[in-house]
């Protein structure tokens, strides 16, 4: 993210380009949305043609072929026409209809295709587009170290985007129709991550001509990804209505996970400052158990201890020794100590659980930061990339300080990741909840500017957000969610949380600091705060613009059943995208189960969780 000061300046070229794209979207939606009834009729025709073609291929109905016979069979031409209509009907639901129709028309031979094949093609065409875009970054030459760093980031990020596209295609393939009807949400999570990767590549470049060029280069890939999101969202409903036969279903590898279930919930150790503090009384008593009880129910594969009492003295040594191929969940116990190292749970390290002796006792710390020449993406002390990561009773710190601007303590790209009774401490950009599905329970997150940011679908439950003292000419914004496209599944939900402040923020002898709940990092930023405690020091407006009116019409911010002197919405901003207090029915859509489809992947872990509303 950009520095605290430039964020409040004039709109950058990138923001202007995004605004123009939004205007084009609205025009296309107004001009062309086909009804779901039309889709069902057209898709039904394509399904009939597909089933007829399948029978011909089986030899069971060859005698019923069209008698015309002169042009290779009238059935083939009829099927092509049906598929062409299906493409038009599907693309009518997208924001970039022309790009959708053109890409699908030339992507494959649809002479004997099912509707699912068309959905698959909509995802497959993204690959070529983003490859060309990321190749553009590789052609950039510059003596500017920040540009060089951005180019290096893009090379790495491209591999992440390819992986998530591959997962999406695999998810479509292995499940037959179920790949769309039962796994539609998961497919959209991965595609949302593809958009996040493209945006992250752009973010690394300094404002100016090169950043504008990269924005333009990524436009086609982002449009096609948006189209695929729309098609999958609609396809999961109309394929069910058509009852198209499903191929044999086999579960993806990441679903076949066995994890240990702790007998008891672990100790919650939130604190208001680094100097100490006990768990606040508002937390449930059962979640304030004595330290160490949960360890007895877990058997680690390896033990890390800085004092030499374990197999390894550093976390990285333990990770380097991890088997390349491991079935099941790999447990790493990190004993109490301050570990000054930069840690990455790589993409190849799936289903790792790392647990410590408490967030105040097992601490992983670093000080990388933007001011020293790094991109925000590369400042993290701890990177969780491997899917299914679980962190328990750990502290993540970045000690760079407010003057160093962006300095990430924890970056998370791990899908279906869980953080339980952990603590993340820094100033600006503390927690980079980058992408995919994430769940945080009983955690403490402290910082100043946008200290919970990213484009993940993340729920923070029973957590404490501690606003710290920034520099005197800055202001606090707790969250900055980065949904870049309205089709994405992403957003931040804060349920039964508490916003509080360290003592330095309230120091009357120093200039007053304004504090806000959120601001829109990207155009479709989505944040809900519900059943939480909001103190009076939060500015009555509640939210802060990013730049001018950017995103104010397209963001989605809301509150529900909050308490405390700062929960009064009477003085809140009057933005078109701010919903103020929503209904219970609407709030239910953002509970853990509804928003994250979470029970299948959270319940087996034994993580304490409330799947619905508290009241």
XYZ file of N, CA, C and O in Angstrom, residues 351-427:
308
model
N -0.918 -27.890 5.007
C -1.417 -28.496 6.244
C -0.377 -28.524 7.358
O -0.140 -29.559 7.994
N 0.227 -27.384 7.595
C 1.172 -27.230 8.707
C 0.456 -26.570 9.877
O -0.257 -25.578 9.702
N 0.642 -27.121 11.054
C 0.213 -26.466 12.285
C 1.460 -26.056 13.060
O 2.332 -26.875 13.315
N 1.526 -24.790 13.422
C 2.632 -24.296 14.247
C 2.031 -23.699 15.510
O 1.150 -22.840 15.435
N 2.486 -24.167 16.662
C 1.940 -23.640 17.909
C 3.047 -23.329 18.895
O 4.131 -23.909 18.860
N 2.759 -22.345 19.740
C 3.767 -21.888 20.688
C 3.299 -21.966 22.123
O 2.293 -22.609 22.447
N 4.020 -21.259 22.989
C 3.709 -21.239 24.415
C 2.909 -20.001 24.812
O 2.883 -19.624 25.983
N 2.268 -19.380 23.850
C 1.492 -18.177 24.128
C 2.016 -17.004 23.319
O 3.203 -16.907 23.028
N 1.092 -16.114 22.947
C 1.448 -15.000 22.073
C 2.416 -14.012 22.710
O 3.079 -13.243 22.008
N 2.525 -14.026 24.038
C 3.491 -13.156 24.708
C 4.801 -13.866 24.981
O 5.761 -13.245 25.457
N 4.848 -15.166 24.687
C 6.029 -15.954 25.042
C 6.787 -16.488 23.830
O 8.016 -16.483 23.819
N 6.064 -16.959 22.823
C 6.689 -17.422 21.583
C 6.492 -16.345 20.538
O 5.383 -16.159 20.017
N 7.541 -15.606 20.246
C 7.438 -14.417 19.400
C 8.395 -14.522 18.213
O 9.583 -14.816 18.386
N 7.884 -14.284 17.023
C 8.685 -14.255 15.793
C 8.753 -12.800 15.356
O 7.715 -12.168 15.130
N 9.959 -12.262 15.234
C 10.090 -10.817 15.050
C 11.062 -10.452 13.949
O 12.023 -11.169 13.678
N 10.786 -9.323 13.294
C 11.644 -8.772 12.255
C 11.410 -7.284 12.132
O 10.588 -6.712 12.860
N 12.082 -6.640 11.185
C 11.951 -5.178 11.070
C 12.019 -4.693 9.622
O 12.315 -3.525 9.372
N 11.753 -5.560 8.648
C 11.760 -5.120 7.250
C 10.666 -4.081 7.029
O 9.588 -4.160 7.633
N 10.917 -3.124 6.112
C 9.960 -2.043 5.952
C 10.096 -1.342 4.602
O 11.096 -1.499 3.890
N 9.099 -0.565 4.279
C 9.029 0.146 3.008
C 10.085 1.252 2.910
O 10.692 1.460 1.859
N 10.311 1.959 3.996
C 11.230 3.097 3.971
C 12.655 2.689 3.611
O 13.420 3.484 3.065
N 13.013 1.458 3.870
C 14.353 0.967 3.561
C 14.464 0.381 2.153
O 15.467 -0.261 1.820
N 13.408 0.569 1.338
C 13.510 0.214 -0.068
C 12.787 -1.035 -0.507
O 12.872 -1.424 -1.673
N 12.051 -1.687 0.392
C 11.336 -2.897 0.033
C 9.900 -2.588 -0.381
O 9.321 -1.588 0.054
N 9.322 -3.444 -1.214
C 7.890 -3.351 -1.467
C 7.156 -3.872 -0.239
O 7.687 -4.675 0.531
N 5.937 -3.399 -0.046
C 5.147 -3.860 1.093
C 5.049 -5.374 1.124
O 5.115 -6.011 2.186
N 4.914 -5.980 -0.050
C 4.774 -7.430 -0.199
C 5.957 -8.185 0.394
O 5.826 -9.345 0.785
N 7.118 -7.524 0.466
C 8.336 -8.194 0.930
C 8.761 -7.792 2.340
O 9.870 -8.098 2.760
N 7.907 -7.097 3.057
C 8.298 -6.640 4.397
C 7.861 -7.597 5.510
O 8.222 -7.393 6.673
N 7.118 -8.630 5.201
C 6.517 -9.466 6.244
C 7.551 -10.254 7.036
O 8.478 -10.842 6.471
N 7.374 -10.303 8.328
C 8.193 -11.151 9.190
C 7.841 -12.622 8.988
O 8.722 -13.478 8.944
N 6.564 -12.889 8.843
C 6.092 -14.273 8.697
C 5.144 -14.335 7.509
O 4.197 -13.554 7.410
N 5.404 -15.279 6.586
C 4.558 -15.478 5.413
C 3.902 -16.856 5.493
O 4.600 -17.882 5.528
N 2.584 -16.903 5.488
C 1.855 -18.173 5.471
C 1.251 -18.348 4.083
O 0.244 -17.719 3.755
N 1.885 -19.171 3.263
C 1.445 -19.387 1.888
C 0.802 -20.757 1.699
O -0.162 -20.896 0.948
N 1.350 -21.786 2.316
C 0.835 -23.138 2.156
C -0.589 -23.276 2.661
O -0.909 -22.822 3.764
N -1.456 -23.890 1.863
C -2.866 -24.009 2.224
C -3.055 -24.824 3.494
O -2.299 -25.742 3.795
N -4.092 -24.462 4.238
C -4.430 -25.195 5.452
C -3.542 -24.885 6.635
O -3.523 -25.656 7.605
N -2.846 -23.754 6.624
C -1.962 -23.423 7.752
C -2.794 -23.081 8.987
O -3.809 -22.386 8.910
N -2.345 -23.571 10.146
C -2.950 -23.223 11.431
C -1.863 -22.682 12.352
O -0.850 -23.349 12.577
N -2.060 -21.488 12.859
C -1.148 -20.894 13.831
C -1.843 -20.766 15.176
O -2.965 -20.237 15.251
N -1.208 -21.244 16.238
C -1.818 -21.250 17.564
C -0.840 -20.680 18.589
O 0.316 -21.106 18.667
N -1.316 -19.698 19.363
C -0.552 -19.164 20.495
C 0.824 -18.671 20.083
O 1.829 -18.953 20.743
N 0.891 -17.909 18.999
C 2.143 -17.347 18.493
C 2.050 -15.825 18.432
O 0.968 -15.263 18.233
N 3.178 -15.164 18.573
C 3.258 -13.724 18.396
C 4.047 -13.401 17.138
O 5.124 -13.949 16.913
N 3.514 -12.508 16.308
C 4.180 -12.064 15.083
C 4.424 -10.564 15.198
O 3.478 -9.801 15.439
N 5.685 -10.140 15.024
C 6.004 -8.726 15.204
C 6.805 -8.162 14.046
O 7.613 -8.865 13.433
N 6.570 -6.882 13.789
C 7.468 -6.084 12.968
C 7.776 -4.832 13.770
O 6.877 -4.040 14.071
N 9.026 -4.667 14.130
C 9.429 -3.605 15.056
C 9.980 -2.372 14.345
O 10.645 -1.541 14.972
N 9.708 -2.221 13.042
C 10.278 -1.103 12.280
C 9.848 0.247 12.823
O 10.604 1.220 12.755
N 8.629 0.346 13.344
C 8.168 1.608 13.911
C 7.368 2.446 12.930
O 7.397 2.240 11.710
N 6.662 3.432 13.468
C 5.758 4.250 12.658
C 6.479 5.036 11.566
O 5.948 5.234 10.476
N 7.686 5.478 11.830
C 8.406 6.316 10.864
C 8.834 5.549 9.621
O 9.165 6.153 8.594
N 8.819 4.247 9.677
C 9.244 3.428 8.534
C 8.083 3.070 7.611
O 8.250 2.351 6.637
N 6.879 3.563 7.939
C 5.684 3.342 7.120
C 5.332 1.855 7.023
O 5.314 1.171 8.030
N 5.073 1.337 5.810
C 4.574 -0.037 5.688
C 5.592 -1.040 6.225
O 6.744 -1.050 5.806
N 5.129 -1.891 7.131
C 6.003 -2.894 7.737
C 5.105 -4.017 8.252
O 4.508 -3.911 9.319
N 5.011 -5.091 7.494
C 4.059 -6.166 7.759
C 4.630 -7.157 8.772
O 5.777 -7.594 8.659
N 3.806 -7.526 9.738
C 4.203 -8.569 10.690
C 3.832 -9.955 10.169
O 4.604 -10.897 10.276
N 2.647 -10.070 9.587
C 2.146 -11.365 9.108
C 1.444 -11.186 7.776
O 0.548 -10.344 7.649
N 1.860 -11.967 6.770
C 1.201 -11.992 5.464
C 0.604 -13.379 5.258
O 1.295 -14.389 5.431
N -0.678 -13.431 4.880
C -1.372 -14.712 4.753
C -1.990 -14.844 3.367
O -2.850 -14.039 2.975
N -1.544 -15.866 2.622
C -2.180 -16.273 1.380
C -2.727 -17.697 1.494
O -3.285 -18.228 0.538
N -2.561 -18.304 2.611
C -2.973 -19.686 2.831
C -4.488 -19.811 2.807
O -5.190 -19.119 3.552
N -4.990 -20.689 1.936
C -6.426 -20.915 1.872
C -6.858 -21.798 3.035
O -6.157 -22.726 3.431
N -8.036 -21.486 3.583
C -8.580 -22.225 4.727
C -7.589 -22.215 5.888
O -7.363 -23.228 6.552
N -7.021 -21.048 6.136
C -6.068 -20.891 7.237
C -6.782 -20.447 8.502
O -7.833 -19.796 8.448
N -6.196 -20.794 9.650
C -6.777 -20.483 10.948
C -5.689 -19.920 11.857
O -4.581 -20.476 11.933
N -6.004 -18.846 12.549
C -5.099 -18.278 13.556
C -5.875 -18.188 14.862
O -6.905 -17.524 14.946
N -5.368 -18.872 15.858
C -6.067 -19.016 17.133
C -5.189 -18.524 18.275
O -4.053 -18.981 18.438
N -5.684 -17.551 19.019
C -4.960 -16.985 20.163
C -3.566 -16.518 19.774
O -2.584 -16.758 20.495
N -3.469 -15.867 18.643
C -2.206 -15.289 18.183
C -2.222 -13.780 18.363
O -3.257 -13.176 18.653
N -1.057 -13.181 18.177
C -0.940 -11.731 18.274
C -0.086 -11.216 17.138
O 0.954 -11.794 16.820
N -0.543 -10.112 16.496
C 0.200 -9.472 15.413
C 0.434 -8.016 15.808
O -0.518 -7.266 16.020
N 1.694 -7.622 15.909
C 2.048 -6.276 16.358
C 2.937 -5.570 15.348
O 3.969 -6.119 14.937
N 2.549 -4.359 14.967
C 3.371 -3.484 14.134
C 2.713 -2.109 14.174
O 1.977 -1.795 15.131
N 2.953 -1.320 13.156
C 2.296 -0.011 13.067
C 1.466 0.025 11.782
O 0.333 -0.429 11.766
